[in-house]
Amino acid sequence: MSNMGSYDERLKNFTWSIAAEELGYKDGEVVNIGWYCSDRICDLGKAEKTALYYEGFGGAQRSYTFNDIRLISNTIGTFLRNIGLVNEDRVCLFMDRIPELYFSFLGVLKIGAIVQPLFSAFGDESLFIRLENAQTRAIITQKKHLSKVRKIKDRLPYLEFIIIVDQLKETELEGKEIVFRFENAEPVDKMAIYPTKAESPSVLHYTSGTTGQPKGVKHVHLSLVSQYLTTKWVLDLRDDDIYWCTADPGWVTGTSYGIIGPWCMGITQCVLDSGFSAQSWYQFIEKNKITVWYSAPTAIRSLMKAGDEIIRNFNLSSLRHLASVGEPLNSEAVIWAEKNFGKPFHDTFWQTETGSIMITNFPGMKVKPGSMGKPFPGIIAAVLEQKTFEPIDEPGKIGLIAFRPGWPSMMRTYWNNQEKYNEKFVNGWYLTGDKATIDNEGYFWFIGRDDDVINTGGHLVSPFEVESALLEHAAVGESAVVSKPDEINMEVVKAFISLKPGYVPNKELELEIMNFIRKKLSSFAMPQEVEFVEKLPKTRSGKIMRRVLHAQEWGEEIGDISTLEND
Ligand code: PRX
């Protein structure tokens, strides 16, 4: 029997107060995620239980109890407070998946400040745009990423503190930089945790849209209620589980279910901070006896590609429950898992904006391979007709995935962009920007996005952001960025470029441009292919018709091109 019991039973008398009660939270009282994930677990008698088992590059290993994470997050929180940071200040975490990242997350929340996690794989321009937008006051980073921060810090007047978590000599430090080695600092046993309330801001995650700059999705401490209950009922975590969420906390999965969910339940979790290989992943599961594994389709496809033979070299019998998020999970992947691990991957659908799982295949429920499953209890979901925005009753008809607002972990706004936030609502529905169908048993089937955003290996990339960055390259006259199919990542970025006079298309230039974007933005935003063209397809009014290029890449019908500019 799963933690949830029967889905139909749960639907009947559902209220979010089920979670609030289990968490001992009452409306209007103080709720602080940092405290819930560490101090409370110690108070519940689990101080000596392992909270984190970490393995890094080259096999470095560290493990921490809940009391350790309570103490270390207190120590960090106190340090941040002592240098003058206060509630609602934005503090960016720009680190690999090292333990310091996880502890800082809790420490920042404990002083009521807003934590802004960003992928350490981001290049300087991606970092700059997000720090500038959030008017971030402090960044916590590693020596190895310092050069990117140094490159942009003078253009960031609000950035006052650059905190480095590893050793650097006094003489090596530049302005704004401070070294703080958490593990060498005097542990702080007691700190006054900032009394955040339900609506106090907690986490600021950046996500990409089709037009304009990335948007900061603002979450609040009440999100805990949704994250707790979905972790318990969907991921089915139990007290003796060993849990592995493969996501980086630069991404919402890595915070909602890679920090908050497991730790607010007092569950032991493992983190592997090294590059991907089937060998090392299976080894990690075997060695740590992982029981619950939350991953993503791109990783699963890579494992499938590595073949079934390698699996026989490992004892993976500890695995009890598998789940996936971020991209469409092909039915082949579900069936493959059943064959090789004796259980399917359970797909989960949600977004940075929703803060927690919205549609899913529940443990114990019939899994339909290729379907995303059904809405979480308390979530009212529909697919809407694309013109009227009215719910579609007819099974199998494509519409826009929408939710009735009001679940606890829903974003509260886009940072400094209430207008964009308001655009997400029509007729009292929150629009996800995705399309799906619902079958006659109420299962949702993902169709695709309703915009040009590229989902490459689970990372959302805005064509606009890549095009803007491309324009900064001396050779680029104009560009259009679309997706192209890819076996592992589902889709990857492709750039069509017309060159400025005097530049000649060749392989060298293609590589140079690709590298330029990788350094500026990130490896996932980097075009995997550059096609040089004389001119780009445009409407008569001069707008680039990405749709035409997209159709060409995917072998689809081009559709109406009556507005296409002719020579
Ligand atoms: O297009 C959907 C896709 O990822 C988008 C959300 O991305 P992000 O905000 O980065 O959050 C990802 C992790 C929660 C969605 O709008 N997506 C997410 N889950 C699925 C999915 N597409 C298909 N199937 C899924 N299970």
Coordinates of C-alpha atoms and ligand atoms in Angstrom, one line a residue:
M1 CA 0.0 0.0 0.0
S2 CA 1.4 3.4 -0.9
N3 CA 1.5 6.4 1.4
M4 CA -1.5 7.8 -0.3
G5 CA -3.8 4.8 -0.2
S6 CA -6.5 4.9 -2.9
Y7 CA -6.6 7.8 -5.3
D8 CA -10.4 7.9 -5.4
E9 CA -10.6 8.0 -1.6
R10 CA -8.1 10.8 -1.4
L11 CA -10.0 12.8 -3.9
K12 CA -13.2 12.7 -1.9
N13 CA -12.5 14.6 1.2
F14 CA -9.3 16.4 0.2
T15 CA -8.1 19.6 1.9
W16 CA -4.6 20.9 2.1
S17 CA -5.0 21.0 5.8
I18 CA -4.1 17.3 5.8
A19 CA -0.6 18.4 5.1
A20 CA -0.7 21.4 7.5
E21 CA -1.8 19.2 10.3
E22 CA 0.9 16.6 9.8
L23 CA 3.4 19.4 9.7
G24 CA 2.0 21.0 12.8
Y25 CA 1.3 24.2 11.0
K26 CA -1.6 26.5 11.7
D27 CA -2.9 29.3 9.5
G28 CA -1.3 32.6 10.3
E29 CA 1.5 31.1 12.3
V30 CA 5.3 31.2 11.6
V31 CA 6.4 28.8 8.8
N32 CA 10.0 28.7 7.8
I33 CA 11.2 26.1 5.4
G34 CA 14.8 26.2 6.7
W35 CA 13.5 25.3 10.2
Y36 CA 11.2 22.7 9.0
C37 CA 13.9 20.9 7.1
S38 CA 16.4 20.7 9.9
D39 CA 15.5 21.9 13.5
R40 CA 12.0 20.3 13.4
I41 CA 13.4 17.0 12.2
C42 CA 15.9 17.0 15.2
D43 CA 13.0 17.9 17.5
L44 CA 11.2 14.8 16.2
G45 CA 14.0 12.6 17.4
K46 CA 16.0 12.2 14.2
A47 CA 19.0 14.4 15.0
E48 CA 21.4 11.5 14.4
K49 CA 19.8 10.2 11.3
T50 CA 21.7 10.7 8.0
A51 CA 20.3 13.7 6.1
L52 CA 22.8 13.9 3.2
Y53 CA 25.2 11.5 1.7
Y54 CA 27.3 13.2 -0.9
E55 CA 29.7 11.9 -3.5
G56 CA 31.7 14.2 -5.7
F57 CA 34.2 14.2 -8.6
G58 CA 37.0 11.7 -8.0
G59 CA 35.0 9.8 -5.4
A60 CA 35.1 12.4 -2.6
Q61 CA 32.5 11.4 0.0
R62 CA 30.9 13.3 2.9
S63 CA 27.9 12.5 5.0
Y64 CA 25.9 14.6 7.4
T65 CA 23.1 14.0 10.0
F66 CA 20.1 16.2 10.5
N67 CA 21.8 17.7 13.5
D68 CA 24.8 18.6 11.2
I69 CA 22.6 20.3 8.7
R70 CA 20.8 22.2 11.5
L71 CA 24.1 23.4 12.9
I72 CA 25.7 24.3 9.6
S73 CA 22.7 26.1 8.3
N74 CA 22.5 28.0 11.6
T75 CA 26.2 28.9 11.2
I76 CA 25.7 30.1 7.6
G77 CA 22.5 32.0 8.5
T78 CA 24.3 33.7 11.4
F79 CA 27.2 34.7 9.2
L80 CA 25.0 36.2 6.6
R81 CA 23.1 38.1 9.2
N82 CA 26.3 39.4 10.8
I83 CA 27.5 40.8 7.5
G84 CA 24.2 42.7 7.3
L85 CA 21.9 40.7 5.2
V86 CA 18.2 40.9 6.1
N87 CA 14.9 39.4 5.3
E88 CA 13.9 39.6 1.6
D89 CA 17.4 40.3 0.4
R90 CA 18.2 38.1 -2.6
V91 CA 21.1 35.7 -2.0
C92 CA 22.2 33.8 -5.1
L93 CA 23.7 30.3 -4.8
F94 CA 26.1 29.7 -7.6
M95 CA 27.7 26.4 -6.8
D96 CA 28.1 22.8 -8.1
R97 CA 26.1 20.3 -6.2
I98 CA 28.4 20.4 -3.2
P99 CA 27.0 20.1 0.4
E100 CA 27.6 23.8 0.9
L101 CA 24.9 24.5 -1.6
Y102 CA 22.3 22.5 0.3
F103 CA 23.2 24.0 3.7
S104 CA 23.3 27.5 2.3
F105 CA 19.8 27.0 0.9
L106 CA 18.5 26.4 4.4
G107 CA 20.7 29.1 6.0
V108 CA 19.4 31.8 3.7
L109 CA 15.8 30.8 4.4
K110 CA 16.5 30.9 8.1
I111 CA 17.2 34.6 8.0
G112 CA 14.1 35.2 6.0
A113 CA 16.1 36.1 2.9
I114 CA 15.2 34.9 -0.6
V115 CA 17.3 32.2 -2.1
Q116 CA 18.1 32.4 -5.8
P117 CA 19.7 29.2 -7.0
L118 CA 21.4 29.3 -10.4
F119 CA 23.1 26.6 -12.4
S120 CA 26.9 26.7 -12.0
A121 CA 27.0 25.8 -15.7
F122 CA 25.7 29.3 -16.5
G123 CA 28.1 31.5 -18.4
D124 CA 28.7 35.1 -17.3
E125 CA 25.9 36.7 -19.4
S126 CA 23.2 34.2 -18.2
L127 CA 24.4 34.9 -14.6
F128 CA 24.4 38.7 -15.1
I129 CA 20.9 38.9 -16.5
R130 CA 19.5 37.0 -13.5
L131 CA 21.5 38.9 -10.9
E132 CA 20.6 42.2 -12.4
N133 CA 16.9 41.4 -12.6
A134 CA 16.7 40.3 -9.0
Q135 CA 19.0 43.1 -7.7
T136 CA 20.8 40.3 -5.9
R137 CA 22.7 41.5 -2.8
A138 CA 25.0 38.5 -2.2
I139 CA 26.2 35.5 -4.1
I140 CA 27.7 32.4 -2.6
T141 CA 30.0 30.6 -4.9
Q142 CA 33.1 28.5 -5.3
K143 CA 36.6 29.5 -6.3
K144 CA 36.2 27.6 -9.6
H145 CA 33.3 29.9 -10.6
L146 CA 34.7 33.1 -9.4
S147 CA 36.1 34.3 -12.7
K148 CA 32.6 34.5 -14.1
V149 CA 31.4 36.6 -11.2
R150 CA 34.4 38.8 -11.4
K151 CA 33.7 39.5 -15.0
I152 CA 30.3 41.0 -14.3
K153 CA 30.4 42.3 -10.7
D154 CA 31.2 45.9 -11.7
R155 CA 28.0 46.1 -13.7
L156 CA 26.0 44.9 -10.7
P157 CA 25.6 47.9 -8.3
Y158 CA 23.3 45.9 -6.0
L159 CA 25.8 43.1 -5.5
E160 CA 27.6 43.8 -2.3
F161 CA 29.0 40.5 -1.2
I162 CA 30.7 37.7 -3.0
I163 CA 31.1 34.8 -0.6
I164 CA 33.5 32.1 -1.5
V165 CA 33.2 28.7 0.2
D166 CA 36.7 27.5 -0.3
Q167 CA 40.2 28.6 0.5
L168 CA 41.6 31.7 -1.0
K169 CA 44.5 33.8 0.4
E170 CA 43.7 37.3 1.7
T171 CA 45.9 38.7 -1.0
E172 CA 44.0 36.9 -3.8
L173 CA 40.7 38.6 -2.9
E174 CA 39.2 41.5 -4.8
G175 CA 36.6 44.0 -3.8
K176 CA 33.3 42.6 -2.4
E177 CA 34.9 39.2 -1.9
I178 CA 34.8 37.3 1.5
V179 CA 35.9 33.8 2.2
F180 CA 33.6 31.8 4.5
R181 CA 34.5 28.2 5.1
F182 CA 31.4 26.8 6.8
E183 CA 33.1 23.8 8.2
N184 CA 35.9 25.7 9.9
A185 CA 33.6 28.3 11.5
E186 CA 32.4 28.0 15.1
P187 CA 29.1 26.1 14.9
V188 CA 26.1 28.1 16.0
D189 CA 23.8 25.9 18.1
K190 CA 21.1 28.4 18.6
M191 CA 19.9 31.2 16.3
A192 CA 16.8 33.3 16.2
I193 CA 15.1 32.0 13.0
Y194 CA 13.4 34.8 11.1
P195 CA 9.6 34.5 11.7
T196 CA 8.5 34.1 8.1
K197 CA 4.8 33.6 7.5
A198 CA 2.9 31.7 4.8
E199 CA 3.2 34.5 2.2
S200 CA 6.9 35.5 3.0
P201 CA 9.0 35.0 -0.1
S202 CA 11.3 32.0 -0.1
V203 CA 12.8 30.9 -3.4
L204 CA 13.3 32.8 -6.6
H205 CA 13.9 30.5 -9.6
Y206 CA 14.5 31.8 -13.1
T207 CA 12.8 30.3 -16.1
S208 CA 12.9 31.1 -19.8
G209 CA 10.0 32.4 -21.9
T210 CA 9.7 32.9 -25.6
T211 CA 10.1 36.7 -25.6
G212 CA 11.9 39.0 -23.3
Q213 CA 14.3 38.1 -20.6
P214 CA 14.1 35.2 -18.2
K215 CA 11.5 35.5 -15.6
G216 CA 12.0 35.2 -11.8
V217 CA 9.4 32.9 -10.4
K218 CA 8.6 34.0 -6.8
H219 CA 7.7 31.3 -4.3
V220 CA 6.7 31.7 -0.7
H221 CA 7.2 29.6 2.5
L222 CA 3.7 28.1 2.3
S223 CA 4.9 26.1 -0.7
L224 CA 6.1 23.6 2.0
V225 CA 2.5 22.4 2.3
S226 CA 2.3 21.2 -1.3
Q227 CA 5.9 20.0 -1.4
Y228 CA 5.4 17.9 1.7
L229 CA 2.3 16.2 0.6
T230 CA 3.3 15.5 -3.0
T231 CA 6.6 14.1 -1.8
K232 CA 4.7 11.8 0.6
W233 CA 2.0 10.7 -1.8
V234 CA 3.7 10.9 -5.2
L235 CA 7.3 10.0 -4.5
D236 CA 5.9 7.8 -1.7
L237 CA 8.9 8.4 0.6
R238 CA 8.9 6.5 3.9
D239 CA 11.0 6.8 7.0
D240 CA 13.6 4.1 6.0
D241 CA 14.0 5.2 2.4
I242 CA 17.2 6.2 0.7
Y243 CA 16.3 8.7 -1.8
W244 CA 18.1 10.0 -4.9
C245 CA 16.9 13.0 -6.9
T246 CA 19.2 13.5 -9.8
A247 CA 18.3 17.1 -10.4
D248 CA 20.5 20.1 -9.8
P249 CA 19.0 22.7 -7.4
G250 CA 19.5 25.3 -10.2
W251 CA 16.3 23.8 -11.4
V252 CA 13.0 23.7 -9.4
T253 CA 13.1 19.9 -9.2
G254 CA 16.4 20.1 -7.3
T255 CA 14.9 22.4 -4.7
S256 CA 11.2 21.3 -4.3
Y257 CA 12.2 17.6 -4.4
G258 CA 16.0 17.7 -4.0
I259 CA 15.9 19.6 -0.7
I260 CA 12.6 20.6 0.7
G261 CA 10.4 17.5 0.1
P262 CA 12.8 14.9 1.4
W263 CA 14.2 16.9 4.3
C264 CA 10.9 18.2 5.6
M265 CA 9.9 14.5 5.9
G266 CA 13.3 13.6 7.6
I267 CA 14.4 11.3 4.8
T268 CA 18.0 10.4 4.0
Q269 CA 19.0 11.6 0.5
C270 CA 22.0 11.0 -1.7
V271 CA 23.6 13.5 -4.0
L272 CA 26.0 12.5 -6.8
D273 CA 27.9 15.5 -8.1
S274 CA 29.8 14.0 -11.1
G275 CA 29.3 13.7 -14.8
F276 CA 26.8 11.2 -16.2
S277 CA 27.7 7.7 -17.0
A278 CA 25.5 4.6 -16.8
Q279 CA 28.3 2.8 -14.9
S280 CA 28.6 5.5 -12.2
W281 CA 24.8 5.9 -11.8
Y282 CA 24.1 2.2 -11.4
Q283 CA 27.1 1.9 -9.1
F284 CA 25.7 4.8 -7.0
I285 CA 22.3 3.0 -6.7
E286 CA 23.9 -0.3 -5.7
K287 CA 26.3 1.2 -3.2
N288 CA 23.8 3.4 -1.4
K289 CA 20.9 1.0 -1.8
I290 CA 18.7 3.7 -3.2
T291 CA 15.0 2.9 -2.8
V292 CA 13.3 5.9 -4.4
W293 CA 14.8 7.5 -7.6
Y294 CA 13.5 10.7 -9.2
S295 CA 15.1 11.4 -12.5
A296 CA 14.5 12.8 -16.0
P297 CA 13.7 11.4 -19.5
T298 CA 17.0 12.5 -21.0
A299 CA 19.0 10.6 -18.4
I300 CA 16.7 7.6 -18.8
R301 CA 17.2 7.6 -22.5
S302 CA 21.0 7.8 -22.0
L303 CA 20.7 4.8 -19.7
M304 CA 18.7 2.9 -22.3
K305 CA 21.3 3.7 -24.9
A306 CA 24.0 2.2 -22.7
G307 CA 22.2 -1.1 -23.1
D308 CA 20.6 -3.7 -20.9
E309 CA 23.7 -5.8 -20.5
I310 CA 25.5 -3.4 -18.1
I311 CA 22.5 -3.5 -15.8
R312 CA 23.2 -7.2 -15.0
N313 CA 26.5 -6.2 -13.5
F314 CA 24.8 -4.5 -10.6
N315 CA 22.4 -5.4 -7.8
L316 CA 19.6 -2.8 -8.1
S317 CA 17.1 -4.7 -6.1
S318 CA 16.9 -2.0 -3.5
L319 CA 14.8 0.2 -5.9
R320 CA 11.2 0.4 -4.8
H321 CA 9.8 3.4 -6.7
L322 CA 10.9 5.3 -9.8
A323 CA 9.6 8.7 -11.0
S324 CA 10.5 11.1 -13.8
V325 CA 10.0 14.8 -14.7
G326 CA 10.8 17.6 -17.1
E327 CA 10.1 16.3 -20.5
P328 CA 7.8 13.9 -22.2
L329 CA 8.5 10.4 -20.9
N330 CA 8.2 8.0 -23.9
S331 CA 6.3 4.9 -23.3
E332 CA 9.4 2.9 -24.4
A333 CA 11.2 4.3 -21.3
V334 CA 8.4 3.2 -19.0
I335 CA 8.4 -0.3 -20.5
W336 CA 12.2 -0.5 -20.5
A337 CA 12.2 0.2 -16.8
E338 CA 9.6 -2.4 -16.1
K339 CA 11.7 -4.9 -17.9
N340 CA 15.0 -4.0 -16.3
F341 CA 14.1 -2.8 -12.8
G342 CA 10.8 -4.6 -12.4
K343 CA 8.9 -1.4 -12.0
P344 CA 7.9 1.5 -14.3
F345 CA 9.0 5.1 -14.2
H346 CA 6.1 7.2 -12.9
D347 CA 5.8 10.4 -15.0
T348 CA 5.2 13.7 -13.1
F349 CA 4.2 16.9 -14.8
W350 CA 4.7 20.3 -13.3
Q351 CA 6.6 23.6 -13.8
T352 CA 8.8 26.1 -12.0
E353 CA 5.7 28.2 -11.7
T354 CA 3.6 25.4 -10.1
G355 CA 6.3 24.7 -7.4
S356 CA 5.1 21.1 -7.0
I357 CA 3.8 18.1 -8.9
M358 CA 0.5 18.7 -10.6
I359 CA -0.3 15.7 -12.8
T360 CA 1.1 12.3 -12.2
N361 CA 0.9 8.6 -12.2
F362 CA 0.4 7.7 -8.6
P363 CA 2.0 4.8 -6.9
G364 CA -0.6 2.0 -6.9
M365 CA -2.5 3.4 -9.8
K366 CA -2.5 1.8 -13.2
V367 CA 0.3 3.4 -15.2
K368 CA -0.5 4.0 -18.8
P369 CA 2.9 4.2 -20.5
G370 CA 3.2 7.5 -22.3
S371 CA 0.6 9.3 -20.2
M372 CA 1.4 11.8 -17.5
G373 CA -1.4 10.4 -15.3
K374 CA -4.0 12.3 -13.3
P375 CA -4.2 15.6 -11.3
F376 CA -3.0 15.6 -7.7
P377 CA -5.9 15.7 -5.2
G378 CA -6.8 19.4 -4.6
I379 CA -5.6 20.3 -8.1
I380 CA -8.4 21.2 -10.6
A381 CA -6.9 20.6 -14.0
A382 CA -8.4 20.9 -17.5
V383 CA -7.5 21.2 -21.1
L384 CA -9.0 24.4 -22.6
E385 CA -10.2 25.1 -26.1
Q386 CA -7.6 27.3 -27.7
K387 CA -9.8 30.1 -28.7
T388 CA -12.6 30.2 -26.1
F389 CA -10.5 29.0 -23.2
E390 CA -13.4 26.8 -22.1
P391 CA -12.7 23.3 -20.8
I392 CA -12.9 20.6 -23.4
D393 CA -15.1 17.6 -22.5
E394 CA -14.4 15.5 -25.5
P395 CA -11.8 12.8 -24.8
G396 CA -8.8 12.9 -27.1
K397 CA -9.2 16.5 -28.2
I398 CA -6.1 18.7 -27.9
G399 CA -6.3 21.8 -25.7
L400 CA -4.2 24.0 -23.4
I401 CA -3.3 22.5 -20.0
A402 CA -4.7 24.8 -17.3
F403 CA -5.1 24.8 -13.5
R404 CA -7.5 26.6 -11.2
P405 CA -5.2 28.9 -9.1
G406 CA -4.9 28.6 -5.4
W407 CA -2.8 25.6 -4.5
P408 CA -0.2 26.4 -1.8
S409 CA 3.0 26.2 -3.9
M410 CA 1.8 28.3 -6.8
M411 CA 4.1 31.1 -7.8
R412 CA 3.0 34.5 -6.4
T413 CA 4.4 36.6 -9.2
Y414 CA 7.2 37.0 -11.7
W415 CA 9.8 39.2 -10.1
N416 CA 9.3 42.8 -11.1
N417 CA 6.9 41.7 -13.8
Q418 CA 3.4 41.6 -12.6
E419 CA 2.2 42.2 -16.2
K420 CA 3.7 39.0 -17.5
Y421 CA 2.3 37.2 -14.5
N422 CA -1.2 38.5 -15.2
E423 CA -0.9 37.3 -18.8
K424 CA -0.8 33.7 -17.5
F425 CA -4.4 33.8 -16.4
V426 CA -7.6 33.6 -18.6
N427 CA -11.2 33.0 -17.4
G428 CA -9.9 32.2 -13.9
W429 CA -7.5 29.6 -15.2
Y430 CA -3.7 29.5 -14.9
L431 CA -2.3 28.7 -18.4
T432 CA 0.8 26.4 -18.4
G433 CA 1.7 27.1 -22.0
D434 CA 1.5 23.3 -22.7
K435 CA -0.9 21.3 -24.7
A436 CA -2.4 17.9 -23.9
T437 CA -5.4 15.6 -24.4
I438 CA -7.4 13.8 -21.7
D439 CA -8.6 10.3 -22.4
N440 CA -11.9 8.7 -21.3
E441 CA -10.4 7.6 -18.0
G442 CA -9.2 11.1 -17.1
Y443 CA -5.5 10.5 -17.9
F444 CA -3.5 13.4 -19.4
W445 CA -1.4 12.9 -22.5
F446 CA 1.3 15.5 -23.3
I447 CA 1.2 16.9 -26.8
G448 CA 3.8 19.8 -26.8
R449 CA 4.4 23.3 -25.8
D450 CA 2.2 26.1 -27.0
D451 CA 5.1 28.5 -27.7
D452 CA 8.7 28.5 -29.2
V453 CA 10.5 27.7 -25.9
I454 CA 13.0 24.8 -26.5
N455 CA 13.0 22.0 -23.9
T456 CA 16.4 20.5 -24.4
G457 CA 17.1 17.6 -22.0
G458 CA 14.7 19.2 -19.5
H459 CA 16.3 22.7 -19.7
L460 CA 14.0 25.4 -21.1
V461 CA 15.9 27.6 -23.5
S462 CA 14.5 30.8 -24.9
P463 CA 15.2 31.3 -28.6
F464 CA 15.1 35.0 -27.9
E465 CA 18.0 34.8 -25.4
V466 CA 20.2 32.8 -27.8
E467 CA 19.4 35.1 -30.7
S468 CA 20.3 38.2 -28.5
A469 CA 23.6 36.6 -27.5
L470 CA 24.4 35.7 -31.1
L471 CA 24.0 39.3 -32.2
E472 CA 26.9 40.1 -29.9
H473 CA 29.2 38.0 -32.1
A474 CA 31.1 40.2 -34.6
A475 CA 30.2 38.0 -37.6
V476 CA 26.5 37.6 -37.0
G477 CA 24.1 39.8 -39.0
E478 CA 20.8 38.1 -38.2
S479 CA 19.8 34.9 -36.6
A480 CA 16.8 32.6 -36.0
V481 CA 17.0 29.9 -33.3
V482 CA 14.7 26.9 -33.4
S483 CA 14.8 23.3 -32.1
K484 CA 15.8 20.3 -34.0
P485 CA 15.2 16.6 -33.1
D486 CA 17.7 14.8 -31.0
E487 CA 17.7 11.1 -29.9
I488 CA 18.8 11.7 -26.3
N489 CA 17.7 15.3 -25.5
M490 CA 14.5 15.1 -27.5
E491 CA 15.4 18.5 -29.0
V492 CA 18.5 20.7 -29.2
V493 CA 19.2 24.2 -30.2
K494 CA 19.9 25.0 -33.9
A495 CA 20.8 28.5 -35.1
F496 CA 20.3 29.8 -38.6
I497 CA 22.6 32.7 -39.2
S498 CA 23.1 35.2 -42.0
L499 CA 26.6 36.7 -41.7
K500 CA 27.7 40.3 -41.9
P501 CA 29.5 41.4 -45.1
G502 CA 33.1 40.2 -45.2
Y503 CA 32.6 37.0 -43.2
V504 CA 32.7 33.6 -44.9
P505 CA 30.8 30.6 -43.7
N506 CA 33.0 27.7 -42.7
K507 CA 33.4 25.0 -40.0
E508 CA 35.8 27.1 -37.9
L509 CA 33.3 30.0 -37.7
E510 CA 30.6 27.6 -36.8
L511 CA 32.6 26.2 -33.9
E512 CA 33.7 29.7 -32.8
I513 CA 30.0 30.8 -32.6
M514 CA 29.0 27.7 -30.7
N515 CA 31.7 28.2 -28.2
F516 CA 30.8 31.9 -27.9
I517 CA 27.3 30.9 -26.8
R518 CA 28.4 28.2 -24.5
K519 CA 30.7 30.6 -22.6
K520 CA 28.1 33.4 -22.5
L521 CA 25.0 31.4 -21.8
S522 CA 25.5 27.7 -21.1
S523 CA 26.2 24.4 -22.7
F524 CA 22.6 23.6 -23.1
A525 CA 21.8 26.9 -24.8
M526 CA 24.7 26.4 -27.2
P527 CA 23.5 25.6 -30.7
Q528 CA 24.4 22.0 -31.6
E529 CA 24.4 23.1 -35.2
V530 CA 24.8 26.4 -37.1
E531 CA 23.4 26.7 -40.6
F532 CA 24.6 29.7 -42.5
V533 CA 22.0 31.2 -44.8
E534 CA 22.0 34.0 -47.3
K535 CA 18.8 35.4 -45.8
L536 CA 16.2 34.3 -43.2
P537 CA 12.6 33.7 -44.0
K538 CA 10.6 36.8 -43.0
T539 CA 7.1 38.1 -43.2
R540 CA 6.5 41.1 -45.4
S541 CA 6.5 43.2 -42.2
G542 CA 10.0 41.9 -41.5
K543 CA 9.4 39.4 -38.7
I544 CA 11.5 36.3 -38.8
M545 CA 9.3 33.3 -39.5
R546 CA 10.9 30.8 -37.1
R547 CA 7.9 28.5 -37.8
V548 CA 9.1 27.8 -41.3
L549 CA 12.5 26.8 -40.1
H550 CA 11.1 24.7 -37.3
A551 CA 8.8 22.8 -39.7
Q552 CA 11.8 22.2 -42.0
E553 CA 13.8 20.7 -39.1
W554 CA 11.0 18.5 -37.9
G555 CA 9.8 17.5 -41.4
E556 CA 6.4 19.0 -40.8
E557 CA 3.9 20.8 -43.0
I558 CA 5.0 24.4 -43.2
G559 CA 1.4 25.7 -43.0
D560 CA 0.2 29.1 -44.1
I561 CA 3.1 31.1 -45.6
S562 CA 1.0 33.7 -47.4
T563 CA 2.7 36.4 -45.4
L564 CA 6.2 35.2 -46.3
E565 CA 8.2 37.9 -48.0
N566 CA 9.0 37.3 -51.6
D567 CA 12.0 38.5 -53.6
Ligands
PRX1 O1 6.7 21.9 -21.1 C1 6.6 21.3 -19.9 C2 7.8 20.5 -19.6 O2 8.7 21.3 -18.8 C3 8.0 22.6 -18.6 C4 8.4 23.1 -17.3 O3 9.7 23.3 -17.2 P1 10.4 23.9 -15.9 O4 9.6 25.1 -15.4 O5 11.8 24.0 -16.2 O6 10.1 22.8 -14.8 C5 10.6 21.5 -15.0 C6 10.5 20.7 -13.8 C7 9.3 20.8 -13.0 C8 6.6 22.3 -18.8 O7 5.8 23.5 -19.1 N1 7.5 19.3 -18.7 C9 7.7 19.2 -17.4 N2 7.3 17.9 -17.0 C10 6.9 17.3 -18.1 C11 7.0 18.2 -19.2 N3 6.7 17.8 -20.4 C12 6.2 16.6 -20.6 N4 6.0 15.7 -19.6 C13 6.3 16.0 -18.3 N5 6.2 15.1 -17.4

